[in-house]
Amino acid sequence: MHSGRAEAPNKNAVVDLRSDTVTRPTPAMRAAMAAAEVGDDVYGEDPTVNRLQARAAELFQREAALFVPTGCMGNLLAILGWTQRSNEVICEQRAHVNLYELASMSAVAGVMPRTVPAPSGILTWDRIEPLIREKIYYDSQTALVTLENTHNMHGGTVYPTAVAEDICERAHDAGLRVHLDGARIFNAAVALGKSVAEITRKFDSVMFCLSKGLGAPVGSILLGAHEFIKQAHIRRKMLGGGMRQVGILAAAGLIALEASPKRLVLDHENARHLAKGLAALKGIALDPAHVVTNIVIFDVRGTGRTAAQICEQLAGKTVLCSASDKYSVRMVTHCDVDRTGIDAALSAIAQVVADKAPAAAAH
Ligand code: TLP
């Protein structure tokens, strides 16, 4: 299914649904990497990195872009750029910046996450507004709101553009900045049938990942105005992210940007197919209508087992997935798993849930 990848059907092949980060570069990416023109990017002399940054800025209709090694670093640079030590950052409770970035916003940027739960992870202004601190010198001051689109741990949910724009406008009126963790923003754009520029235009900064559904081996991009990116560039060096002949990676990123978005629709169809199959199994709970991009999260409490136990049993049947909570399993579709792989995963899960629950989990 992945353009240019020829894989022999193998019924024993591992179906790796742990994440879309597991995708391997396509032959076209590898060829471009081998042929990439490179230079020292710390001197700003890598032509391929410069092309990637210019192309990303053009696609998102932004003044500037910065290639960063990871999404975590991109988010941290944005937080460093928009806050001062002791500030607060409002985000959804299960946001990646809150749960999966090793508390870097506190440990490195010196700020506190101020979290709020939201249905499907989709914040609205009425949930944010009460959390904004009064302007009193002895209180932490709210500086930033971060949104996540798609929302990973709520199952790849998508912000309606009007809701995200309303938050941005009202936050700006309140003197706050808004950063978008758009690790999977291309999935959101495909689900909405809009361009990435259209759905992100009101944010002060945007981070997206090349290394997830777009299939590049490494890298993310941070976007914003010239001055913001200039400061992020300095801080990237400070964090140890000054890379040298990194055009080798940018070359893959350029292909990811041009070629990959158009095939994400297949990942979404596979995720829906997976969700429908799962919903039909006894002991598994999920609403397939909730699955609109490439992430499927389902509850396994009804099987009498924990998510970790289900994952372990599935691994024994060469299907890999991860526990996103004690009783929630996450499966992510991507370019390295086709419909045959999804069907193989479904039949493995059907066998696992039909098996008697292990005694230890019966309580
Ligand atoms: N997400 C990973 C894990 O860290 C959970 C995954 O497998 O989904 N924002 C969002 C919304 C993400 O999902 C991730 C990675 C990141 C940021 C961080 O990107 P990287 O891994 O490049 O630092």
PDB file of C-alpha atoms in Angstrom, residues 58-62 149 159-162 164-165 168 180 185-186 188-190 192-203 206:
ATOM      1  CA  GLU A  58       5.070  27.934   2.218  1.00  0.00           C
ATOM      2  CA  LEU A  59       2.613  25.075   2.789  1.00  0.00           C
ATOM      3  CA  PHE A  60       1.480  26.526   6.116  1.00  0.00           C
ATOM      4  CA  GLN A  61       1.648  30.122   4.842  1.00  0.00           C
ATOM      5  CA  ARG A  62       3.970  31.145   7.653  1.00  0.00           C
ATOM      6  CA  ASN A 149      -4.873  18.302  16.779  1.00  0.00           C
ATOM      7  CA  TYR A 159     -10.787  19.998  16.245  1.00  0.00           C
ATOM      8  CA  PRO A 160     -13.599  21.606  14.283  1.00  0.00           C
ATOM      9  CA  THR A 161     -11.764  24.579  12.762  1.00  0.00           C
ATOM     10  CA  ALA A 162     -14.290  27.071  14.117  1.00  0.00           C
ATOM     11  CA  ALA A 164      -9.933  26.113  17.404  1.00  0.00           C
ATOM     12  CA  GLU A 165     -10.224  29.561  15.841  1.00  0.00           C
ATOM     13  CA  CYS A 168      -7.267  31.464  19.376  1.00  0.00           C
ATOM     14  CA  LEU A 180      -0.664  23.973  18.309  1.00  0.00           C
ATOM     15  CA  ILE A 185      -2.058  17.925  11.667  1.00  0.00           C
ATOM     16  CA  PHE A 186      -2.002  16.385   8.179  1.00  0.00           C
ATOM     17  CA  ALA A 188      -6.652  16.365  10.749  1.00  0.00           C
ATOM     18  CA  ALA A 189      -6.508  18.227   7.430  1.00  0.00           C
ATOM     19  CA  VAL A 190      -7.395  15.070   5.501  1.00  0.00           C
ATOM     20  CA  LEU A 192     -11.611  17.868   7.489  1.00  0.00           C
ATOM     21  CA  GLY A 193     -10.958  18.070   3.736  1.00  0.00           C
ATOM     22  CA  LYS A 194      -9.093  21.352   4.267  1.00  0.00           C
ATOM     23  CA  SER A 195      -5.507  22.501   3.851  1.00  0.00           C
ATOM     24  CA  VAL A 196      -3.086  22.578   6.786  1.00  0.00           C
ATOM     25  CA  ALA A 197      -2.729  26.355   6.276  1.00  0.00           C
ATOM     26  CA  GLU A 198      -6.498  26.843   6.555  1.00  0.00           C
ATOM     27  CA  ILE A 199      -6.868  24.930   9.818  1.00  0.00           C
ATOM     28  CA  THR A 200      -3.838  26.442  11.573  1.00  0.00           C
ATOM     29  CA  ARG A 201      -3.829  30.081  10.482  1.00  0.00           C
ATOM     30  CA  LYS A 202      -4.906  31.593  13.821  1.00  0.00           C
ATOM     31  CA  PHE A 203      -2.286  29.860  15.966  1.00  0.00           C
ATOM     32  CA  VAL A 206       2.538  25.218  15.072  1.00  0.00           C
TER      33      VAL A 206
END
